CSV table of C-alpha atoms in Angstrom, one decimal:
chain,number,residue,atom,x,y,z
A,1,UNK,CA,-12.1,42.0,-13.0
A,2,UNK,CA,-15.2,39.3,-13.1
A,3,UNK,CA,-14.8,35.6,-11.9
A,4,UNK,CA,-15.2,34.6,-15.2
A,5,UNK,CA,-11.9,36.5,-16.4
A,6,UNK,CA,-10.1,35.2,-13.6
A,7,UNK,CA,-11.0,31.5,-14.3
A,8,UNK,CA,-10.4,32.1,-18.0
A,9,UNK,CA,-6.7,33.9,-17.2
A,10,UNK,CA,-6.2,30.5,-14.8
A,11,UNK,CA,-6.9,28.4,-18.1
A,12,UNK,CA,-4.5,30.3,-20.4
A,13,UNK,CA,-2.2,29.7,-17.7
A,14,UNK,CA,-2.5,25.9,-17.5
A,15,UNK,CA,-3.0,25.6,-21.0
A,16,UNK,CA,0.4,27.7,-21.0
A,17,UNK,CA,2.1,25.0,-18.7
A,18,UNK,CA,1.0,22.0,-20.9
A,19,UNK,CA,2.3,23.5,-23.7
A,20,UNK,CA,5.9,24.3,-22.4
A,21,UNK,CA,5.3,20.3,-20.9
A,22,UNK,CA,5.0,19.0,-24.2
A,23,UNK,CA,7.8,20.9,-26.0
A,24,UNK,CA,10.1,19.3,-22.9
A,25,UNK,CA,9.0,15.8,-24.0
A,26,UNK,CA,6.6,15.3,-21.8
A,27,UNK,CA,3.5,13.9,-22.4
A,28,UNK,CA,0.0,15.5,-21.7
A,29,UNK,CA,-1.9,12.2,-20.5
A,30,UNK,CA,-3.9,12.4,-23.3
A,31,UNK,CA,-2.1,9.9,-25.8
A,32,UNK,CA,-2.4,6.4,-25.8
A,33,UNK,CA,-5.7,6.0,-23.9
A,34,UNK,CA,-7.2,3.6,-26.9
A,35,UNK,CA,-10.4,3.4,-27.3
A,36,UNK,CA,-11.5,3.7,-23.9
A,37,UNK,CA,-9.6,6.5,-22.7
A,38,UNK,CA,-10.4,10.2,-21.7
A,39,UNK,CA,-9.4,13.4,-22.1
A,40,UNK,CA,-10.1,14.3,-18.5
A,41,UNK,CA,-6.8,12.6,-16.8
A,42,UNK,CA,-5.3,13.0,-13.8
A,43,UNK,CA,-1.9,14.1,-14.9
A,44,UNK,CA,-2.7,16.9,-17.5
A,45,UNK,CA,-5.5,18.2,-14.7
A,46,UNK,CA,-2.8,19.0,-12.0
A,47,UNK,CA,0.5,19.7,-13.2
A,48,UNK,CA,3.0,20.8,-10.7
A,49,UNK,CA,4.1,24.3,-11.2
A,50,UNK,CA,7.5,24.3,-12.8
A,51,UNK,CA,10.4,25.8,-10.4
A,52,UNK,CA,12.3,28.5,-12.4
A,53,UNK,CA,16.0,28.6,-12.6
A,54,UNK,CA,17.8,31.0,-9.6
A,55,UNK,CA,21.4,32.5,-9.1
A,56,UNK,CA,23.8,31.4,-6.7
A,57,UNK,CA,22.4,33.0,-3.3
A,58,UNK,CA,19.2,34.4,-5.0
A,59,UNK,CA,15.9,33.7,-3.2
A,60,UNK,CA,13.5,31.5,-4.5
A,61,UNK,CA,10.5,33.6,-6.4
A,62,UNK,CA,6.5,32.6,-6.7
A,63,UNK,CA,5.9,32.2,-10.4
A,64,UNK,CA,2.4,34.0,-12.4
A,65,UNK,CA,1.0,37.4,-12.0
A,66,UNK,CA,-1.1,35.9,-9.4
A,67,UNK,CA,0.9,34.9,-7.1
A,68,UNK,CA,1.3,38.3,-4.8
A,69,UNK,CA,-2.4,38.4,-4.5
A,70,UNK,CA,-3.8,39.7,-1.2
A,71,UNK,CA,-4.8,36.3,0.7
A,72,UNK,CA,-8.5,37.1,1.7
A,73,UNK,CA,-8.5,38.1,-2.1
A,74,UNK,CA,-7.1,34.4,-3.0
A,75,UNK,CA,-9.1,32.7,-0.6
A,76,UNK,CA,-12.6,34.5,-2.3
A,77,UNK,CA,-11.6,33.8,-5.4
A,78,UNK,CA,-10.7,30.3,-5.3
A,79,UNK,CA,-13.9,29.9,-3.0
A,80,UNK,CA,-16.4,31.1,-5.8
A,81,UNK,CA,-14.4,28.9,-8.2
A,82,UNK,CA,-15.1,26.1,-6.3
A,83,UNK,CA,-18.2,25.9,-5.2
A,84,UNK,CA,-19.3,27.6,-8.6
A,85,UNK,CA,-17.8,24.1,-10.6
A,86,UNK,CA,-19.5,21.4,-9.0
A,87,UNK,CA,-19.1,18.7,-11.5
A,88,UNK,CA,-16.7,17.5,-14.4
A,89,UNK,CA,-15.5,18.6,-16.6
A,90,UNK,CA,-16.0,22.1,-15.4
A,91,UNK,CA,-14.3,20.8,-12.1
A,92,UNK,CA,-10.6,21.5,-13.8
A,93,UNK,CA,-11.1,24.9,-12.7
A,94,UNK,CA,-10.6,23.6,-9.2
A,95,UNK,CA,-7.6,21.9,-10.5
A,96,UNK,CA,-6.1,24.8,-12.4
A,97,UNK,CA,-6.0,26.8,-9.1
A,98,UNK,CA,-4.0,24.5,-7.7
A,99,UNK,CA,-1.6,24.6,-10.6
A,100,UNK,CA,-0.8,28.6,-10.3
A,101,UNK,CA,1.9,28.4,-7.8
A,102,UNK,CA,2.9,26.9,-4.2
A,103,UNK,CA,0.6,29.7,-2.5
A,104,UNK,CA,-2.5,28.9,-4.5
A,105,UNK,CA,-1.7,25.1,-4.3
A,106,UNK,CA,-2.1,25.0,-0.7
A,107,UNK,CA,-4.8,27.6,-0.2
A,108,UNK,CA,-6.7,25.4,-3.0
A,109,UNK,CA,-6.1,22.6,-0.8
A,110,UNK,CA,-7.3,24.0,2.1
A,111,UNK,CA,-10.4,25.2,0.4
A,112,UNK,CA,-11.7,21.9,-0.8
A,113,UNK,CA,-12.9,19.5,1.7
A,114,UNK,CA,-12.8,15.8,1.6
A,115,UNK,CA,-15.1,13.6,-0.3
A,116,UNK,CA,-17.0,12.6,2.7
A,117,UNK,CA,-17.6,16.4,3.4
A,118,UNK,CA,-18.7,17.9,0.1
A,119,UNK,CA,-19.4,14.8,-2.2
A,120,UNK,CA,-16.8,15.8,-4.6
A,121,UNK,CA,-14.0,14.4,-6.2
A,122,UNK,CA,-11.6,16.8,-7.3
A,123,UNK,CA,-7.5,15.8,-6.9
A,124,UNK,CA,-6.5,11.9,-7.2
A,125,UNK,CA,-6.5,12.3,-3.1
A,126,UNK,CA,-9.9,12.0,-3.4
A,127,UNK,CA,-10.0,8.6,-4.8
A,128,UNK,CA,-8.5,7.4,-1.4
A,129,UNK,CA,-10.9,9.2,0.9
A,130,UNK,CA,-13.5,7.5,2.0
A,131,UNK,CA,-16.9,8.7,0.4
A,132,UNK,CA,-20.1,10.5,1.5
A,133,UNK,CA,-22.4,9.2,3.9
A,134,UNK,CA,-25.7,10.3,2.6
A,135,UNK,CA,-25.7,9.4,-1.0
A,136,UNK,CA,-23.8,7.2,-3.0
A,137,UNK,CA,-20.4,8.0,-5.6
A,138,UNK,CA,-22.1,6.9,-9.0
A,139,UNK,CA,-19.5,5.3,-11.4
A,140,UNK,CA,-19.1,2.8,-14.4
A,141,UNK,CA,-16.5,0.2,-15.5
A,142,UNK,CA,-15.8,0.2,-19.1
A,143,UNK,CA,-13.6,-3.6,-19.9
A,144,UNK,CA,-11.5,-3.8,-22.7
A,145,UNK,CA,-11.3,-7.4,-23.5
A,146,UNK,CA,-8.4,-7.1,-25.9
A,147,UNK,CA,-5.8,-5.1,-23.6
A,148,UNK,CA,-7.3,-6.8,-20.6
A,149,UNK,CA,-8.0,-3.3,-19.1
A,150,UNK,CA,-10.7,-2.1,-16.9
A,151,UNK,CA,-11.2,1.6,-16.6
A,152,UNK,CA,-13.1,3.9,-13.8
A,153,UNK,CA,-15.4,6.2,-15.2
A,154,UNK,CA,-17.3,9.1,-12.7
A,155,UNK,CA,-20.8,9.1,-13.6
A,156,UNK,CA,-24.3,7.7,-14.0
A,157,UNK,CA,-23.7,5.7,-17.6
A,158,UNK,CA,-21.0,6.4,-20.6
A,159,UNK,CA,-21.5,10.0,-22.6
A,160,UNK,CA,-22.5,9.6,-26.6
A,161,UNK,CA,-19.0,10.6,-27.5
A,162,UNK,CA,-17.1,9.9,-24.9
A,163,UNK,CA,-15.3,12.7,-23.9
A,164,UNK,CA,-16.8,14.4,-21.0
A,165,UNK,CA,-16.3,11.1,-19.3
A,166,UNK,CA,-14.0,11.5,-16.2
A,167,UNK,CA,-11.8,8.7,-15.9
A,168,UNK,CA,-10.8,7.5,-12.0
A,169,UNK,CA,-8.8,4.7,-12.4
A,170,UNK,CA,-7.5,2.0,-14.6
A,171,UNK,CA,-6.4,-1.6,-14.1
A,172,UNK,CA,-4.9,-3.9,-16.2
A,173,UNK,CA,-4.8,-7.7,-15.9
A,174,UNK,CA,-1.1,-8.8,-15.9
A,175,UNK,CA,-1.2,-13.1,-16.3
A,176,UNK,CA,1.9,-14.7,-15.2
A,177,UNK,CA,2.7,-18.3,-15.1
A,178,UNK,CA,1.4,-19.4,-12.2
A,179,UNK,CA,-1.3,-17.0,-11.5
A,180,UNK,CA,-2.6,-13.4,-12.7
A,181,UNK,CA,-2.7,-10.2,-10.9
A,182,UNK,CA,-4.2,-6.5,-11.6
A,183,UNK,CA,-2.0,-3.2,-11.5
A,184,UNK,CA,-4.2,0.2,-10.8
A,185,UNK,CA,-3.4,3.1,-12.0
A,186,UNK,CA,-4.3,6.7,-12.8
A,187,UNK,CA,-3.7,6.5,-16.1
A,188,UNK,CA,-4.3,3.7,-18.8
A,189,UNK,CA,-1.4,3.8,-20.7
A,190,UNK,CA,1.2,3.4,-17.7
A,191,UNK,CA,1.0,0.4,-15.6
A,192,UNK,CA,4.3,0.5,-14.2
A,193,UNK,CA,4.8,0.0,-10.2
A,194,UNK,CA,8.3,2.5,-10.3
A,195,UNK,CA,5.5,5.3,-12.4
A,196,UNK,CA,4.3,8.0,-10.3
A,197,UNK,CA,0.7,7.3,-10.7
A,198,UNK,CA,0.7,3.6,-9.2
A,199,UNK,CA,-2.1,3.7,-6.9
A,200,UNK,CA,-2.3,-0.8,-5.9
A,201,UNK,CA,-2.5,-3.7,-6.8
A,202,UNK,CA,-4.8,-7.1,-6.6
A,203,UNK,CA,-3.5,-10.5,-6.2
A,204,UNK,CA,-5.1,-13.9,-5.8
A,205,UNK,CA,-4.1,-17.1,-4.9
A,206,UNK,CA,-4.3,-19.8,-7.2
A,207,UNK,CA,-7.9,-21.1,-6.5
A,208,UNK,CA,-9.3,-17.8,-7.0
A,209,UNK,CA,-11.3,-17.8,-3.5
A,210,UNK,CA,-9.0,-15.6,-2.0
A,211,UNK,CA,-8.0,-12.0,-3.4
A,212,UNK,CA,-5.8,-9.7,-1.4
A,213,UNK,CA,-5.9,-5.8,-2.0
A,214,UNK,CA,-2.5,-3.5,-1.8
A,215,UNK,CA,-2.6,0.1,-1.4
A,216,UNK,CA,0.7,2.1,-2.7
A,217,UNK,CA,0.8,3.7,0.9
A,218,UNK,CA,0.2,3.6,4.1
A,219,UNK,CA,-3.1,4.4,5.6
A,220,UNK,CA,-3.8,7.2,8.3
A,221,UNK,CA,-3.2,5.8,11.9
A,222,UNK,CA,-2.6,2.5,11.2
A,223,UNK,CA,0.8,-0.1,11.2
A,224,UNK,CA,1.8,-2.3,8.7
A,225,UNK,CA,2.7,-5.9,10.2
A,226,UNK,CA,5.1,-7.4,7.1
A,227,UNK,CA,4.8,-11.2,7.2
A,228,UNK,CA,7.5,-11.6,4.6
A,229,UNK,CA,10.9,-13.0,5.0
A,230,UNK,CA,13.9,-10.3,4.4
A,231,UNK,CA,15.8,-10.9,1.7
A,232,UNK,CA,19.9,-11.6,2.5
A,233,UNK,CA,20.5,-8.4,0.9
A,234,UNK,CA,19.3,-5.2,1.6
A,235,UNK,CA,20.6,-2.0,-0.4
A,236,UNK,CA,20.4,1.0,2.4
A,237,UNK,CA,20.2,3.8,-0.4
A,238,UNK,CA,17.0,4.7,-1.9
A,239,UNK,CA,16.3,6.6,-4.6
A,240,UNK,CA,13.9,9.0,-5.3
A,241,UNK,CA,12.2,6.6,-8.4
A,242,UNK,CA,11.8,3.9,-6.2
A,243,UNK,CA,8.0,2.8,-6.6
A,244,UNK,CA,6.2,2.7,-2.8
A,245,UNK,CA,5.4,-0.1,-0.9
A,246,UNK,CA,2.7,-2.7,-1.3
A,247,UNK,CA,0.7,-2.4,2.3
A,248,UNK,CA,-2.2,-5.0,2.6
A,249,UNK,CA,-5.6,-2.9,3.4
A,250,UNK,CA,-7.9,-5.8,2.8
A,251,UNK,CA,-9.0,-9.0,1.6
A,252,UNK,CA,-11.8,-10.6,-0.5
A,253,UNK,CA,-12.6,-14.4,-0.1
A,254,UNK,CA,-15.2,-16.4,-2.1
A,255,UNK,CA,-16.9,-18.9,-0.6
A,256,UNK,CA,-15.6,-22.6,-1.9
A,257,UNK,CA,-18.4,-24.3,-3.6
A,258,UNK,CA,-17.5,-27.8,-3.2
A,259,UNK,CA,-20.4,-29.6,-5.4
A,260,UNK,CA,-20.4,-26.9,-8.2
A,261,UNK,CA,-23.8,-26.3,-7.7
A,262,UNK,CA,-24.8,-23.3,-10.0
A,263,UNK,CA,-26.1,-20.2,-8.1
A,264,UNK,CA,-24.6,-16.4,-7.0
A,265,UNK,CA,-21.3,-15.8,-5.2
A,266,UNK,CA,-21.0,-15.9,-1.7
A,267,UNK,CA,-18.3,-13.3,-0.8
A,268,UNK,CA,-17.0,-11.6,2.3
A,269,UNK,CA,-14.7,-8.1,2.7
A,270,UNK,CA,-11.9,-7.7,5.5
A,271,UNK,CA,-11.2,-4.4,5.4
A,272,UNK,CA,-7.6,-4.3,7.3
A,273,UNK,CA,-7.5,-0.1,7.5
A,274,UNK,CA,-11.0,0.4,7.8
A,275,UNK,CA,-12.2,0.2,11.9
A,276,UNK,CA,-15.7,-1.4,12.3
A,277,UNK,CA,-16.4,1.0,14.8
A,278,UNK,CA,-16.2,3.7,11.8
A,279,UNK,CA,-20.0,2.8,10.8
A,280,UNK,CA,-21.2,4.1,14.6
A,281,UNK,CA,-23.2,7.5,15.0
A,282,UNK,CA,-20.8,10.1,15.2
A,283,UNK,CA,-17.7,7.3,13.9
A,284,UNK,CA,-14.9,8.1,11.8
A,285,UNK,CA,-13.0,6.5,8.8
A,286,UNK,CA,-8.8,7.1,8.8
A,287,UNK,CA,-9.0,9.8,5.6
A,288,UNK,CA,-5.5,10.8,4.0
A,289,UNK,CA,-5.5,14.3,2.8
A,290,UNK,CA,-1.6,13.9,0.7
A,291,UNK,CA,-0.6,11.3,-2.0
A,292,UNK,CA,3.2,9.9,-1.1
A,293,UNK,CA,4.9,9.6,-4.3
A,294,UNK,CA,8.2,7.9,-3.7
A,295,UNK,CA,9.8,5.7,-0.8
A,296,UNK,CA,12.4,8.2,0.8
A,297,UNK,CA,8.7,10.9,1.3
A,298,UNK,CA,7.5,7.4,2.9
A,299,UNK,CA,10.8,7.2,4.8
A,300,UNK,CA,11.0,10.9,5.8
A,301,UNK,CA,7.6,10.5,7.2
A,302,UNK,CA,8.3,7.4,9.4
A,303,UNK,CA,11.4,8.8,10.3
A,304,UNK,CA,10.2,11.9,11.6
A,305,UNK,CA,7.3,10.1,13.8
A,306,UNK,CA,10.1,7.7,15.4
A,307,UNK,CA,12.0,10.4,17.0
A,308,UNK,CA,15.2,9.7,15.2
A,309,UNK,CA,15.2,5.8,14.9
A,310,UNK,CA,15.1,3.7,12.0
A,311,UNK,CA,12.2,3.0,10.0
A,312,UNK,CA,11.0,-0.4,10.6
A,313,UNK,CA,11.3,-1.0,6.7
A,314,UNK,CA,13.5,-2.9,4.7
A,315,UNK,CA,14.2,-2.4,1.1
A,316,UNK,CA,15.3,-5.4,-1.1
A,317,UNK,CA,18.3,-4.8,-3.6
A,318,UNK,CA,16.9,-7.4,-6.1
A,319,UNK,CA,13.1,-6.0,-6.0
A,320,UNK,CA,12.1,-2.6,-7.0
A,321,UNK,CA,9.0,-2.5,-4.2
A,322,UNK,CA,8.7,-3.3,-0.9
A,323,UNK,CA,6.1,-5.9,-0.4
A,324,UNK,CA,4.7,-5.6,3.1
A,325,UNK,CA,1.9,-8.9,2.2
A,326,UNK,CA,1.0,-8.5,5.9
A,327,UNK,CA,-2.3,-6.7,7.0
A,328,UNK,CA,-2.8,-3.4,8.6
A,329,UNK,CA,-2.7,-3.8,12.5
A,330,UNK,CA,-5.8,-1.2,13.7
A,331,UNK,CA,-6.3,-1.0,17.8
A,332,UNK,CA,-10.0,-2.0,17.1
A,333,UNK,CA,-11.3,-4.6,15.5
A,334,UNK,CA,-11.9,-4.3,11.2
A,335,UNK,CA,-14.8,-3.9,9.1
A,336,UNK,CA,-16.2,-6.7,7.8
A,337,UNK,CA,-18.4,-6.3,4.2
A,338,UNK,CA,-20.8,-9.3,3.4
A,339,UNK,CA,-22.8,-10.0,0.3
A,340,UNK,CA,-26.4,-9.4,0.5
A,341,UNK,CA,-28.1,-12.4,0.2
A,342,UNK,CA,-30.3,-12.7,-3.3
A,343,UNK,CA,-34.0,-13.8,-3.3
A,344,UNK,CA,-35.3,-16.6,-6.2
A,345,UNK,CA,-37.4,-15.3,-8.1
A,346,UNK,CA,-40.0,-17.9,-9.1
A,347,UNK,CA,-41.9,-16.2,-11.8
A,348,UNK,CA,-38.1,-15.2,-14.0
A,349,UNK,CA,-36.1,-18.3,-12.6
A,350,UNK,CA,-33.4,-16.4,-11.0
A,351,UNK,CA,-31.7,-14.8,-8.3
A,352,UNK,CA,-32.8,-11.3,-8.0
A,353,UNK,CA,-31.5,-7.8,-6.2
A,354,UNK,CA,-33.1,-4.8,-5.9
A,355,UNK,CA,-30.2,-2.5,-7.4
A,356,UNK,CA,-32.7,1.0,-8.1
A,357,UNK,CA,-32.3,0.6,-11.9
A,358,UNK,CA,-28.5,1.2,-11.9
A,359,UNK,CA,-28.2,-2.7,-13.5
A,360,UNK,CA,-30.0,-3.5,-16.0
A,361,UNK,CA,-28.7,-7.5,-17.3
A,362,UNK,CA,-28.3,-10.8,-15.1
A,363,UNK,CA,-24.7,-11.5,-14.3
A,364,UNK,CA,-23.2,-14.3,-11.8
A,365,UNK,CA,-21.0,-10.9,-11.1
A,366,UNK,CA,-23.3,-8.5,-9.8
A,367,UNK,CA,-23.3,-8.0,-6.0
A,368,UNK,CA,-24.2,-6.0,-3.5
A,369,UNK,CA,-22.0,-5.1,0.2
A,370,UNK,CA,-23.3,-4.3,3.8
A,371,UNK,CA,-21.5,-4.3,7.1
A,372,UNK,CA,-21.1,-7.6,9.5
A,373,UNK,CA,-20.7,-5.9,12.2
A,374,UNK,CA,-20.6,-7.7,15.7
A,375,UNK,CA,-24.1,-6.9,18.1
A,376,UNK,CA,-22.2,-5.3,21.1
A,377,UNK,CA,-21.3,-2.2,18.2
A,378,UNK,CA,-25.1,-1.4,18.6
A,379,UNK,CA,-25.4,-0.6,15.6
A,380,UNK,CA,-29.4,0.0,14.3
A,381,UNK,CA,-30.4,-2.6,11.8
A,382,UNK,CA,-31.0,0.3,9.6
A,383,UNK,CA,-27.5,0.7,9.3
A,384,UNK,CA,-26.3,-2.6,8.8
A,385,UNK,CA,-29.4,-2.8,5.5
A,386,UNK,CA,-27.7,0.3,3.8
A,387,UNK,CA,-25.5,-0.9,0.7
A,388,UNK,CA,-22.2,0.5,0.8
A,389,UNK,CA,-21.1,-0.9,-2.2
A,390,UNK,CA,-23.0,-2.4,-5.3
A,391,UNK,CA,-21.8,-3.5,-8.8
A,392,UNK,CA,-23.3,-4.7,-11.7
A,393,UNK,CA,-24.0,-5.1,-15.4
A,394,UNK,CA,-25.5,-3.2,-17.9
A,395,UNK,CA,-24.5,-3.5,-20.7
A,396,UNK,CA,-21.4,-5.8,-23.1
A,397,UNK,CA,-18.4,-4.7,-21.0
A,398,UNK,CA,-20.4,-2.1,-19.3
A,399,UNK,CA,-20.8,-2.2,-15.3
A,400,UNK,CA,-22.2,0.4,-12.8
A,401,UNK,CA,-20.3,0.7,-9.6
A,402,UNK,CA,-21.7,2.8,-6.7
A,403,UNK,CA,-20.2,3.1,-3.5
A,404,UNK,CA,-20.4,5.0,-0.2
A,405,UNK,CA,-19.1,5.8,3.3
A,406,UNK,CA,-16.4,4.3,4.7
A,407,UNK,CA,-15.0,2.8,1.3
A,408,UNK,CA,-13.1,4.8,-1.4
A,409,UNK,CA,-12.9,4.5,-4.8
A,410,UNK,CA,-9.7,3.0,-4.8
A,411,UNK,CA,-11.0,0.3,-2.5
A,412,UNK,CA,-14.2,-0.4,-4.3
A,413,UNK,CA,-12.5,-0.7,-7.6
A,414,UNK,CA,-10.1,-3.3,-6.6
A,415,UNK,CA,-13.1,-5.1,-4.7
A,416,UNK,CA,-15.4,-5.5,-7.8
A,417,UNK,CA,-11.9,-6.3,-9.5
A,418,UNK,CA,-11.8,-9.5,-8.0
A,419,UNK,CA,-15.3,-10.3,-10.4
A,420,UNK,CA,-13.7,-10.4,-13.2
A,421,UNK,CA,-10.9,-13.1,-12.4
A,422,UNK,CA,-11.4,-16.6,-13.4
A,423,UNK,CA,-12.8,-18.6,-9.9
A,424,UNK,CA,-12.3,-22.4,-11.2
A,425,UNK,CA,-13.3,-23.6,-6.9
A,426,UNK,CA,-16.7,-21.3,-6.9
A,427,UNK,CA,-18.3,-21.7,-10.0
């Protein structure tokens, strides 16, 4: 049997598990994306294989006709599929073989190497690794000024029609009485912190000078220092729809302006889970390789690394997450991102960046990132030059976002986030 008949038999086969999905009830991800929304989503990409009912005392079985493949067979196969599909859409083939069964799942998994290895995003892991070194991730943000939603888009610029465009992420802007906040997501019709597909969130304070950045879960070798005060009552069950925790991975403060004089942003990156030492030759950025979907996997996971004691975490019977507002504690000292400093440009009458063409209209939100690092790191001033994160305008509601080695997607989107809140102290 040719490659091609195998990756078309995988397709039947997810198309098969959609379709028994959606006579459950269950919704393919496609619905209710509005106007800005894709058919490409994370959810009806990667469905988990459905477990099949057993007897009393009967073993467990693989599901598919493919599933008692020889493993060097598996492991060729899902090799040529994967470095055959390099790019989306034709990516979901990648994505299929992980949706066979348990066995292809994890031999998918080991097949496909990180973002920062082969340049590719192909599960929602991916959007939490850090990205290549060499070249940039090219992306835009598409804003939707009526829902207040901002969605992640892979690519150079939006498709004619739409519908080869891969959506990322989503945000929407949630305003509350005293101050506004954004939720991300997989998805853009489900915002909801208990949903399976919460990724973060990004609050500011009330000034807008100060944004702080929450990942769903913890990073890789790192501890979470909570700040907040415990709540009286503490409910010592948890169930398995309990949303994760809110760890604090960074922050993003704008500079105060305190005469209002008109000019660009002055802004500055503390990236809490990010090591400065990471940007060194031969340095290395913490990089997850599994998404934690509910608290008790979070608590499993603590409790197995603390020898039988208690997870230092406590769970609040009047709030569905766990709020840990205090930073990541690293043994080394974080990375700190700067914004490169514009030149005026006497001949236009503006500040001016040299983004390579990627934006194309003058906005008091476009930026671009490098590392402060401290002299002793020795890093070469080469190094400290390279943008590792730039965002900007092209067109109404349009933005480009590129970014690069050590942040991830996730981590960029909630930084150029923090443009499109309302900054009353530096403007």
């Amino acid at each position: 049997m040719s490659l091609k008949s195998i990756v078309r038999e995988l397709k039947e086969m997810r198309d098969g598990i959609g379709s028994m999905s959606r006579r459950g009830g269950v919704s393919d991800g496609r619905a209710g994306h509005g106007r800005g929304g894709s058919r490409h989503s994370w959810p009806s990409l990667w469905p988990e294989p459905q477990p099949q009912p057993q007897r009393p005392g009967q073993e467990p079985q693989q599901q598919g006709q493919w599933a008692n493949l020889p493993p060097e067979l598996l492991i060729d196969v899902i090799q040529r599929v994967e470095s055959s599909e390099v790019a989306w859409p034709a990516r979901r083939y990648v994505v299929a073989c992980a949706a066979v069964c348990r066995t292809w799942r994890e031999v998918t998994k080991d097949v496909v190497k990180t973002l920062e290895e082969c340049s590719r995003i192909t599960f929602p892991i991916s959007l939490k690794q850090p990205g290549p070194r060499d070249c940039p991730v090219q992306c835009f943000v598409r804003r939707d000024r009526a829902t207040s939603t901002y969605l992640l888009y892979l690519g150079l610029s939006p498709s004619l029609h739409g519908e080869n465009d891969k959506l990322l992420l989503a945000a929407r802007k949630i305003r509350r009485a005293a101050r506004t906040s954004f939720v991300i997501s997989l998805i853009s019709d489900d915002f909801s912190h208990s949903s399976s597909t919460y990724v973060g969130k990004l609050k500011p304070n009330f000034l807008g000078t100060k944004f702080t950045i929450f990942d769903s879960q913890p990073p890789c070798d790192a501890a979470v220092l909570p700040n907040n005060k415990p709540s009286k009552r503490h409910s010592k069950q948890v169930s398995p729809r309990l949303p994760l925790g809110n760890y604090n991975v960074a922050t993003v403060s704008y500079e105060l302006t305190v005469l209002r004089n008109r000019g660009p942003r002055r802004m500055q990156c503390t990236m809490h889970s990010i090591p400065a030492v990471c940007i060194q030759e031969g340095g290395k950025a913490p990089t997850p390789t599994g998404m934690v979907h509910s608290l008790d996997e979070q608590v499993s996971t603590l409790s197995t690394s603390s020898k039988g004691k208690e997870p230092n975490i406590e769970f609040s019977s009047t709030s569905l997450t766990a709020d840990l507002s205090g930073p990541i504690s690293t043994s080394e000292a974080p990375l700190l991102l700067k914004n490169k400093a514009p030149r005026w440009h006497e001949q236009l009458q503006c500040w001016c960046l040299n983004f390579r063409g990627r934006v194309t209209v003058a906005s008091v939100k476009n930026f671009q990132l490098v590392a402060s690092v401290d002299p002793s790191l020795g890093v070469p001033a080469a190094e400290q030059e390279k943008v590792i994160l730039q965002f900007g305008k092209i067109g109404k509601d349009i933005f480009t976002m590129d970014y690069r080695y050590p942040l991830s997607a996730f981590q960029a989107f909630a930084i150029c986030l923090t443009s499109f809140d309302t900054k009353p102290a530096c403007e």
